[in-house]
Structures are given as structure tokens and as C-alpha cells.
Amino acid sequence: LPADKPERSSIVDVANLAGVSPATVSKVMRGVPSVRDDNVQRVLAAVKALDYRVDPMAADMRRAKRRIIGAIVPELKSEFFGTMVTKLEEYAELAGFSLVVASSRGSEEREVMLAGRMFDWRVSGVVLAPVVSDKGPACAELARLGLTAVLVDRVFGNDLFDTVTSDPTTANHQIALRLHQFGHRHILLIALGEWAATMPQRIASFKAAMSALDADVRVDVIMTQSLTDPMRAAVSAYFDQTQPDAVYALFDQATLIALSEFRRRGWHCPNSVALVGFDDPAWMQVTWPTISTVVQPIDAIARRAVDLLLRRIAGDDGPTKPYREACTLALRGSIHGG
Amino acid sequence: LPADKPERSSIVDVANLAGVSPATVSKVMRGVPSVRDDNVQRVLAAVKALDYRVDPMAADMRRAKRRIIGAIVPELKSEFFGTMVTKLEEYAELAGFSLVVASSRGSEEREVMLAGRMFDWRVSGVVLAPVVSDKGPACAELARLGLTAVLVDRVFGNDLFDTVTSDPTTANHQIALRLHQFGHRHILLIALGEWAATMPQRIASFKAAMSALDADVRVDVIMTQSLTDPMRAAVSAYFDQTQPDAVYALFDQATLIALSEFRRRGWHCPNSVALVGFDDPAWMQVTWPTISTVVQPIDAIARRAVDLLLRRIAGDDGPTKPYREACTLALRGSIHGG
DNA sequence: ATGAAAGCGCTAACAC
DNA sequence: GTGTTAGCGCTTTCAT
């Protein structure tokens, strides 16, 4: 790396120009009150004249941790994690931290590497959204390195770290109630095997809600391991056999697969079949009909995660706890009464 | 949280354990060959024993710049910028740099602030995707701070920095050709006023291609400033008046608005009306029909941006240049022959 | 209220 | 080859 062209002014330059010591400049920059007012003015003038800016890394050199929070997410292409990262950044900055984001790109190996990088960067804490679950190697690595961390999204609850995830229970209850109320007695759930940590719970929670309501309602489940052709084929094959009263797609892409299969068959939604989605990407409000969906509380998860992390950073060493933030239901055109 | 937070070992600890000087440890860590082999072994053993990791920030303390590249993007919710950031990260890491991402959240003010933060972090260079255009205040700030930078996406071409953006010309040519070939003589373009820098060019490029082919083809344009209701209302009103042969939606959401309006009217796509989209979010492959679309070369843009940036960082100070990476056409079910 | 001095963890110049 | 010495830009005692 070649040396830089423009001279960057340091605290010493400011001190010289202002005719004070670097220590005094430092105090002024940090707002320490015990500096004589005329000195404050001279320093401020010099700062302006030299266009001086504190180097936060160098400033943190002496402390053990830097004022940085790290975030590791499986990917950044989806609206879910994109929003999550945006919120984490927002809350971290509100607390005076910078957020450093890294994408593990679906690789647990890379996830471990990134945990190491966060350590190297001396972050104060890490928010990790694991690729698979909180039983993965990256969590172990974070613990081994002695990093402060909070785990989000695809997590169960963990004795190493606090965890935060969404809770579909209430929303599923509301859906079950509404679907039943409008006479739907045959419901298809579409799930994806990939998300080991979250899918089973979404399914179980809905089934529980529905069977508590009416044990005779038929609830079928289609679950494939991959999103692409096998999923569409499975759904299509199911529809060839039978037409359910309602479809509840447990991840966003499945919603569109279902909707398009309705169309192909000329089934009208919601009149001849109702549809409920999961997650709330922008496009769910521009389809026809618009999609009723279970919305994950991304903001609440991010806020809670940062809040917990800051507590731990501040020294809280109470027992770890799993937190669950309630999903909400967005009622739109794809179900009756929506 | 583990009770025994391991003390972080420094280069001095390793040196002491290995019975050598810190300088020797440093050489071993950086792979400098002029170290006696038995010393290399002892250092490596000590590194392993102490679980030592180099602190890259401290290591960069002495150099003017750190091995970091900054990225500033308008938002992270969309698949476009999510993918962009992922690619930038990939190419930056390939070159031995870390990527630090920040979202300006649609605010030019915040964008300026983030430019300052990149300076503070002593990044080697910045990839900026401006909220509005390369005429904005953030670009000026980057220049004022003497930062090395490359501008991407919503840019025209700039004498301060290299710019990289997508070029829809070829793809538009192909679309025009194909639509014309299948007898479409009345085409509706749907655009959004928000993206000041890119929309006019998409429109102009398609109009040029089409009129070169056949001056008599009718090309209408609907453009609103906001994405929500006004857009849908405008499209709906247009369709109430007349049914075009084809619709070309110049941003992804408009595609779904158009498709849903077709449905509402019972227009069959592509038989009674063809549809072409812009950008290639995952959902375009699970609609029915699947959507033919002009795909922005995100990978090429990211690769080019990082490549240019690295050149500039290495000291290239030739005249700045605007680069354009060609969009491609994804042919799918929503147009004839797709 | 202020400044001299001693680091933080590391690298680089220069002796040995 | 290796260790010694000086920093990088800043903060933080601790005298004054």
C-alpha cells in the first residue's frame, strides 16, 4: 500500500496550531469539561482550520474493545436479512457503535472464519444469525474466543448466549381462527426443510392452534429440501389430486408458487381457495389479490438483540435466556375478511 | 457467557514464549522468508499455544491506509443492493481487503456523514452508490477528503471519480426486436421518477431502439414519482382506456403491478398482452407466467468497481472514465418466444 | 487546568 | 538472521 497523497492532520498538528498539548486537544474532542474556555476555542479553531477528525480506531487502541458491533448473516439478498441488518445498524449507531456487517453466504465454514475476524477487529460484541442453528460451529467459536454475542433468527435457545427469534404462535392462532371461521376445513401447509431451526416450529404451532379449535380440520404438509423445481412439482402434484380450502405458505417464495398454481388451474383466490404467506416482502402488496401474511417482527428482533448485546457488553453476566418476539398478521385480500 | 474470558495474547506474549523478539514474530506472521526455520517452528508453536491472532487494525496503524474498502449504498432491503454488497465483499476479500458496508437509508445527509466515517476509518477506498446521482454532496465530500473512490449505479459519468453503471442498450434492442417481431405495435413503458439518474436513459434507449426498427410503433410512458398508490392508479386508468400489446416495466415492482392489473381484467399474458420486467428478483421465476426481464449485470458492475478501485489505490492517476456494463435479457414465459 | 510521559499492538529502519 | 529502537494517533495517569 503506497503512502497517501494528502496530509492527514493528527492531534499533534492541532495541538501545535492551537498552542496547547495533545492531551488538551484530546480532552476538548471528548468534551471533557475541565478545559479553560479560551483553550477550547483555540482548539476548535485549529480543528476547523486543519479539518481535523479523530481516528476512532487509534482512539480505541488503548482499550480492550473498540466501539464496533459485528453482524454475521447468512446472506444479504433477501429482504428479511437486508432489513435486519439495516435495523441493527440503526440501533447500534443510536448507542454510539458502528456496525460491521459480514455475510457468511450460507457457509458454516465461512461463518467460523468471520467469527475470527470479528475477534481480530476487537468488536465489543457480535450479533450472529447462524446459517443453520445455534448448535453450529460458529457459535462454539464465538464462545471459544470469549466474544460477547447474541444469536438471532434460526435459533432455539442456548446456554452460551442469549437468543432472539420470532414467535408465530399468536399470529398462527389468529389465522387458524379466521380460516376456521370462514369454513375452511382442509388446509395445505408448504414448508422448506432447509431452515432446520424454524420450520418445524411454524408447522407445529399452526397445527396446535388449529386442532385446539377443531380436531377434524385436515392439515396437510408439503415439505421439500430445496426451493426450486421439486417444490413446485410437489405442490402441483398435490393440487392435481385435491383442492384445499386454504394454503398457508411458510416462506415467501412458496406463496408465489401457490398463487401461480392457483392461476394455472383457474382457481380464484380467495373465493375458491384462500392464501396466507410468511414474511412480508414488498411484492406481497402488489400482487392481485394482495397477500395476507404472517409478518416477522424484524424491528423488534433487532432492537432486542442490540439491547441484550449492550447489556452483556456493559458487564451483565446473568444466565442466558431465549427471547421470542411475536409475529403479527397482515390481513389483505388473499383471505376472506382480509 | 463463559466465566473465563481468555486474556487476549499479544505479539509480546508470543515473543516471550518462543524466546525471540516481537520483530521476529511479526516476520513469521507475515511470512517473511528470512527467519531461521527452528525459530519459525518455535513461534508457530507459541502462536498455537497462546491462540494468538494478529490485530489487523493495530498492524495497519503505522501505514497511512488500512486494508479496508468501504461501501455506501442507498438501502439494503432490495435484492439489487443486497447482491451488489455481497459481490463487492467477495471481490474485496479476494484482493485481501475487508469490506465495511454502510447504508445511507435514502438520505444524502447521512451519505455525507458516512463518507466522513470512511475517512475516519482510513479505508483504502470507497465504492459509493449514491442515493440520487454522482452530482450529489457525498461525492463532493469524498473528493474534499481526498478519498479514493468509485461511483456505481445511479451515475452519469464524473470528472472526480470513475463510474460504473449498467447499460440497457443491447438488451433493449433485443426486446424491441422481439416485441416487434411478434407483432406488438403498441407498447406501454412504466417508469419511476425517483431514480433520477437511470430511468430517463432506460426509456430513451428503448424508444431509440424501437423507432429505429419501426417509426410507427406507439410507445407510451407512465411515470409517477412514488411507487405506491399513484402508480397503480395511473396504470389502471391507462388500461381502462386502452389495452397495449405489451408492457415494459422499468423497475421490478411495476412488473407485478402490471401483472396483477392484467389479471384483474382477465387479460392473458402473454397471449393477449406481453410483459417485460427490469431487474431479476427471485420471485420473477415463480410467477405464472415467469417474467422475461432485463437483468442488470450486478456481478460485472461489482467486479469492475473493485478492480478500478484497486487500480486507483495502487496509484493509477489517469483521467477518470465512465464504465458501462451491458444488461442481459432473460427470456421467460411472459413474452412470446420466451 | 495543563502537559510530559507511558503505553495500546504492531511494523519498519537499522544496527548487530 | 535477529533484536533494538522508534514510531503510527490517540488516551490516560500523574505530576505540576
PDB file of N, CA, C and O in Angstrom, chain A residues 79 281-287, chain B residues 190 192 195 227-228 231-232 249-260 277-279 281 283-284:
ATOM      1  N   GLU A  79     -34.969  -9.693   1.508  1.00  0.00           N
ATOM      2  CA  GLU A  79     -35.475  -8.520   2.192  1.00  0.00           C
ATOM      3  C   GLU A  79     -35.394  -8.712   3.699  1.00  0.00           C
ATOM      4  O   GLU A  79     -35.171  -7.759   4.440  1.00  0.00           O
ATOM      5  N   PRO A 281     -42.275  -9.421   2.154  1.00  0.00           N
ATOM      6  CA  PRO A 281     -41.544  -8.687   1.124  1.00  0.00           C
ATOM      7  C   PRO A 281     -42.487  -7.713   0.421  1.00  0.00           C
ATOM      8  O   PRO A 281     -43.694  -7.945   0.380  1.00  0.00           O
ATOM      9  N   ALA A 282     -41.932  -6.656  -0.120  1.00  0.00           N
ATOM     10  CA  ALA A 282     -42.730  -5.580  -0.713  1.00  0.00           C
ATOM     11  C   ALA A 282     -43.718  -6.089  -1.757  1.00  0.00           C
ATOM     12  O   ALA A 282     -44.827  -5.574  -1.885  1.00  0.00           O
ATOM     13  N   TRP A 283     -43.305  -7.114  -2.503  1.00  0.00           N
ATOM     14  CA  TRP A 283     -44.168  -7.558  -3.596  1.00  0.00           C
ATOM     15  C   TRP A 283     -45.511  -8.124  -3.140  1.00  0.00           C
ATOM     16  O   TRP A 283     -46.451  -8.194  -3.923  1.00  0.00           O
ATOM     17  N   MET A 284     -45.630  -8.510  -1.885  1.00  0.00           N
ATOM     18  CA  MET A 284     -46.905  -9.080  -1.436  1.00  0.00           C
ATOM     19  C   MET A 284     -48.028  -8.053  -1.440  1.00  0.00           C
ATOM     20  O   MET A 284     -49.195  -8.414  -1.335  1.00  0.00           O
ATOM     21  N   GLN A 285     -47.665  -6.796  -1.573  1.00  0.00           N
ATOM     22  CA  GLN A 285     -48.696  -5.768  -1.620  1.00  0.00           C
ATOM     23  C   GLN A 285     -49.009  -5.308  -3.032  1.00  0.00           C
ATOM     24  O   GLN A 285     -49.833  -4.427  -3.235  1.00  0.00           O
ATOM     25  N   VAL A 286     -48.344  -5.894  -4.015  1.00  0.00           N
ATOM     26  CA  VAL A 286     -48.660  -5.514  -5.395  1.00  0.00           C
ATOM     27  C   VAL A 286     -49.135  -6.691  -6.232  1.00  0.00           C
ATOM     28  O   VAL A 286     -49.287  -6.578  -7.436  1.00  0.00           O
ATOM     29  N   THR A 287     -49.348  -7.823  -5.589  1.00  0.00           N
ATOM     30  CA  THR A 287     -49.973  -8.933  -6.320  1.00  0.00           C
ATOM     31  C   THR A 287     -51.473  -8.700  -6.341  1.00  0.00           C
ATOM     32  O   THR A 287     -51.985  -7.778  -5.709  1.00  0.00           O
TER      33      THR A 287
ATOM     34  N   ILE B 190     -43.524   1.595 -18.098  1.00  0.00           N
ATOM     35  CA  ILE B 190     -43.850   2.090 -16.758  1.00  0.00           C
ATOM     36  C   ILE B 190     -42.553   2.454 -16.044  1.00  0.00           C
ATOM     37  O   ILE B 190     -41.673   1.616 -15.866  1.00  0.00           O
ATOM     38  N   LEU B 192     -40.400   5.105 -12.984  1.00  0.00           N
ATOM     39  CA  LEU B 192     -40.500   5.773 -11.688  1.00  0.00           C
ATOM     40  C   LEU B 192     -39.577   6.987 -11.710  1.00  0.00           C
ATOM     41  O   LEU B 192     -38.415   6.890 -12.098  1.00  0.00           O
ATOM     42  N   TRP B 195     -35.649   7.485  -9.439  1.00  0.00           N
ATOM     43  CA  TRP B 195     -34.271   7.236  -9.829  1.00  0.00           C
ATOM     44  C   TRP B 195     -33.827   8.210 -10.911  1.00  0.00           C
ATOM     45  O   TRP B 195     -33.704   7.851 -12.080  1.00  0.00           O
ATOM     46  N   LEU B 227     -43.949   5.060  -5.655  1.00  0.00           N
ATOM     47  CA  LEU B 227     -44.217   3.696  -6.063  1.00  0.00           C
ATOM     48  C   LEU B 227     -45.626   3.242  -5.716  1.00  0.00           C
ATOM     49  O   LEU B 227     -46.202   2.384  -6.380  1.00  0.00           O
ATOM     50  N   THR B 228     -46.173   3.799  -4.685  1.00  0.00           N
ATOM     51  CA  THR B 228     -47.388   3.226  -4.105  1.00  0.00           C
ATOM     52  C   THR B 228     -48.637   3.506  -4.936  1.00  0.00           C
ATOM     53  O   THR B 228     -48.641   3.277  -6.121  1.00  0.00           O
ATOM     54  N   MET B 231     -49.018   5.102  -8.626  1.00  0.00           N
ATOM     55  CA  MET B 231     -48.543   4.292  -9.737  1.00  0.00           C
ATOM     56  C   MET B 231     -49.599   3.303 -10.195  1.00  0.00           C
ATOM     57  O   MET B 231     -49.930   3.211 -11.373  1.00  0.00           O
ATOM     58  N   ARG B 232     -50.148   2.584  -9.231  1.00  0.00           N
ATOM     59  CA  ARG B 232     -51.170   1.596  -9.573  1.00  0.00           C
ATOM     60  C   ARG B 232     -52.381   2.266 -10.210  1.00  0.00           C
ATOM     61  O   ARG B 232     -52.926   1.776 -11.206  1.00  0.00           O
ATOM     62  N   ALA B 249     -42.038  -2.923 -17.921  1.00  0.00           N
ATOM     63  CA  ALA B 249     -41.949  -2.290 -16.601  1.00  0.00           C
ATOM     64  C   ALA B 249     -40.485  -2.029 -16.288  1.00  0.00           C
ATOM     65  O   ALA B 249     -39.695  -2.958 -16.218  1.00  0.00           O
ATOM     66  N   LEU B 250     -40.151  -0.761 -16.088  1.00  0.00           N
ATOM     67  CA  LEU B 250     -38.729  -0.408 -15.970  1.00  0.00           C
ATOM     68  C   LEU B 250     -38.151  -0.540 -14.566  1.00  0.00           C
ATOM     69  O   LEU B 250     -37.013  -0.168 -14.323  1.00  0.00           O
ATOM     70  N   PHE B 251     -38.936  -1.025 -13.632  1.00  0.00           N
ATOM     71  CA  PHE B 251     -38.402  -1.370 -12.307  1.00  0.00           C
ATOM     72  C   PHE B 251     -39.226  -2.519 -11.760  1.00  0.00           C
ATOM     73  O   PHE B 251     -40.389  -2.700 -12.150  1.00  0.00           O
ATOM     74  N   ASP B 252     -38.685  -3.270 -10.869  1.00  0.00           N
ATOM     75  CA  ASP B 252     -39.264  -4.579 -10.568  1.00  0.00           C
ATOM     76  C   ASP B 252     -40.696  -4.554 -10.030  1.00  0.00           C
ATOM     77  O   ASP B 252     -41.534  -5.348 -10.451  1.00  0.00           O
ATOM     78  N   GLN B 253     -40.995  -3.622  -9.147  1.00  0.00           N
ATOM     79  CA  GLN B 253     -42.341  -3.587  -8.573  1.00  0.00           C
ATOM     80  C   GLN B 253     -43.412  -3.351  -9.629  1.00  0.00           C
ATOM     81  O   GLN B 253     -44.514  -3.884  -9.551  1.00  0.00           O
ATOM     82  N   ALA B 254     -43.064  -2.539 -10.617  1.00  0.00           N
ATOM     83  CA  ALA B 254     -44.036  -2.216 -11.661  1.00  0.00           C
ATOM     84  C   ALA B 254     -44.462  -3.468 -12.425  1.00  0.00           C
ATOM     85  O   ALA B 254     -45.594  -3.563 -12.911  1.00  0.00           O
ATOM     86  N   THR B 255     -43.566  -4.416 -12.487  1.00  0.00           N
ATOM     87  CA  THR B 255     -43.861  -5.658 -13.183  1.00  0.00           C
ATOM     88  C   THR B 255     -45.053  -6.357 -12.554  1.00  0.00           C
ATOM     89  O   THR B 255     -45.971  -6.810 -13.242  1.00  0.00           O
ATOM     90  N   LEU B 256     -45.046  -6.407 -11.244  1.00  0.00           N
ATOM     91  CA  LEU B 256     -46.110  -7.091 -10.526  1.00  0.00           C
ATOM     92  C   LEU B 256     -47.407  -6.279 -10.562  1.00  0.00           C
ATOM     93  O   LEU B 256     -48.502  -6.832 -10.631  1.00  0.00           O
ATOM     94  N   ILE B 257     -47.250  -4.964 -10.535  1.00  0.00           N
ATOM     95  CA  ILE B 257     -48.434  -4.104 -10.667  1.00  0.00           C
ATOM     96  C   ILE B 257     -49.106  -4.388 -12.001  1.00  0.00           C
ATOM     97  O   ILE B 257     -50.317  -4.608 -12.070  1.00  0.00           O
ATOM     98  N   ALA B 258     -48.299  -4.425 -13.053  1.00  0.00           N
ATOM     99  CA  ALA B 258     -48.850  -4.684 -14.384  1.00  0.00           C
ATOM    100  C   ALA B 258     -49.507  -6.061 -14.436  1.00  0.00           C
ATOM    101  O   ALA B 258     -50.650  -6.212 -14.864  1.00  0.00           O
ATOM    102  N   LEU B 259     -48.793  -7.060 -13.944  1.00  0.00           N
ATOM    103  CA  LEU B 259     -49.301  -8.429 -13.996  1.00  0.00           C
ATOM    104  C   LEU B 259     -50.632  -8.554 -13.260  1.00  0.00           C
ATOM    105  O   LEU B 259     -51.573  -9.193 -13.736  1.00  0.00           O
ATOM    106  N   SER B 260     -50.709  -7.925 -12.098  1.00  0.00           N
ATOM    107  CA  SER B 260     -51.942  -8.030 -11.326  1.00  0.00           C
ATOM    108  C   SER B 260     -53.083  -7.278 -12.011  1.00  0.00           C
ATOM    109  O   SER B 260     -54.239  -7.699 -11.945  1.00  0.00           O
ATOM    110  N   GLY B 277     -39.959  -7.234 -17.650  1.00  0.00           N
ATOM    111  CA  GLY B 277     -39.614  -6.577 -16.401  1.00  0.00           C
ATOM    112  C   GLY B 277     -38.208  -6.018 -16.409  1.00  0.00           C
ATOM    113  O   GLY B 277     -37.495  -6.083 -17.413  1.00  0.00           O
ATOM    114  N   PHE B 278     -37.809  -5.456 -15.288  1.00  0.00           N
ATOM    115  CA  PHE B 278     -36.456  -4.948 -15.147  1.00  0.00           C
ATOM    116  C   PHE B 278     -35.915  -5.442 -13.806  1.00  0.00           C
ATOM    117  O   PHE B 278     -36.630  -5.498 -12.821  1.00  0.00           O
ATOM    118  N   ASP B 279     -34.645  -5.773 -13.777  1.00  0.00           N
ATOM    119  CA  ASP B 279     -34.027  -6.415 -12.614  1.00  0.00           C
ATOM    120  C   ASP B 279     -34.540  -7.849 -12.534  1.00  0.00           C
ATOM    121  O   ASP B 279     -35.535  -8.183 -13.167  1.00  0.00           O
ATOM    122  N   PRO B 281     -35.296 -10.083  -9.495  1.00  0.00           N
ATOM    123  CA  PRO B 281     -35.503 -10.657  -8.163  1.00  0.00           C
ATOM    124  C   PRO B 281     -35.996 -12.096  -8.297  1.00  0.00           C
ATOM    125  O   PRO B 281     -36.606 -12.459  -9.308  1.00  0.00           O
ATOM    126  N   TRP B 283     -38.412 -13.748  -7.248  1.00  0.00           N
ATOM    127  CA  TRP B 283     -39.838 -14.046  -7.460  1.00  0.00           C
ATOM    128  C   TRP B 283     -40.240 -14.045  -8.934  1.00  0.00           C
ATOM    129  O   TRP B 283     -41.263 -14.601  -9.290  1.00  0.00           O
ATOM    130  N   MET B 284     -39.433 -13.431  -9.790  1.00  0.00           N
ATOM    131  CA  MET B 284     -39.821 -13.393 -11.208  1.00  0.00           C
ATOM    132  C   MET B 284     -39.801 -14.776 -11.849  1.00  0.00           C
ATOM    133  O   MET B 284     -40.325 -14.972 -12.939  1.00  0.00           O
TER     134      MET B 284
END
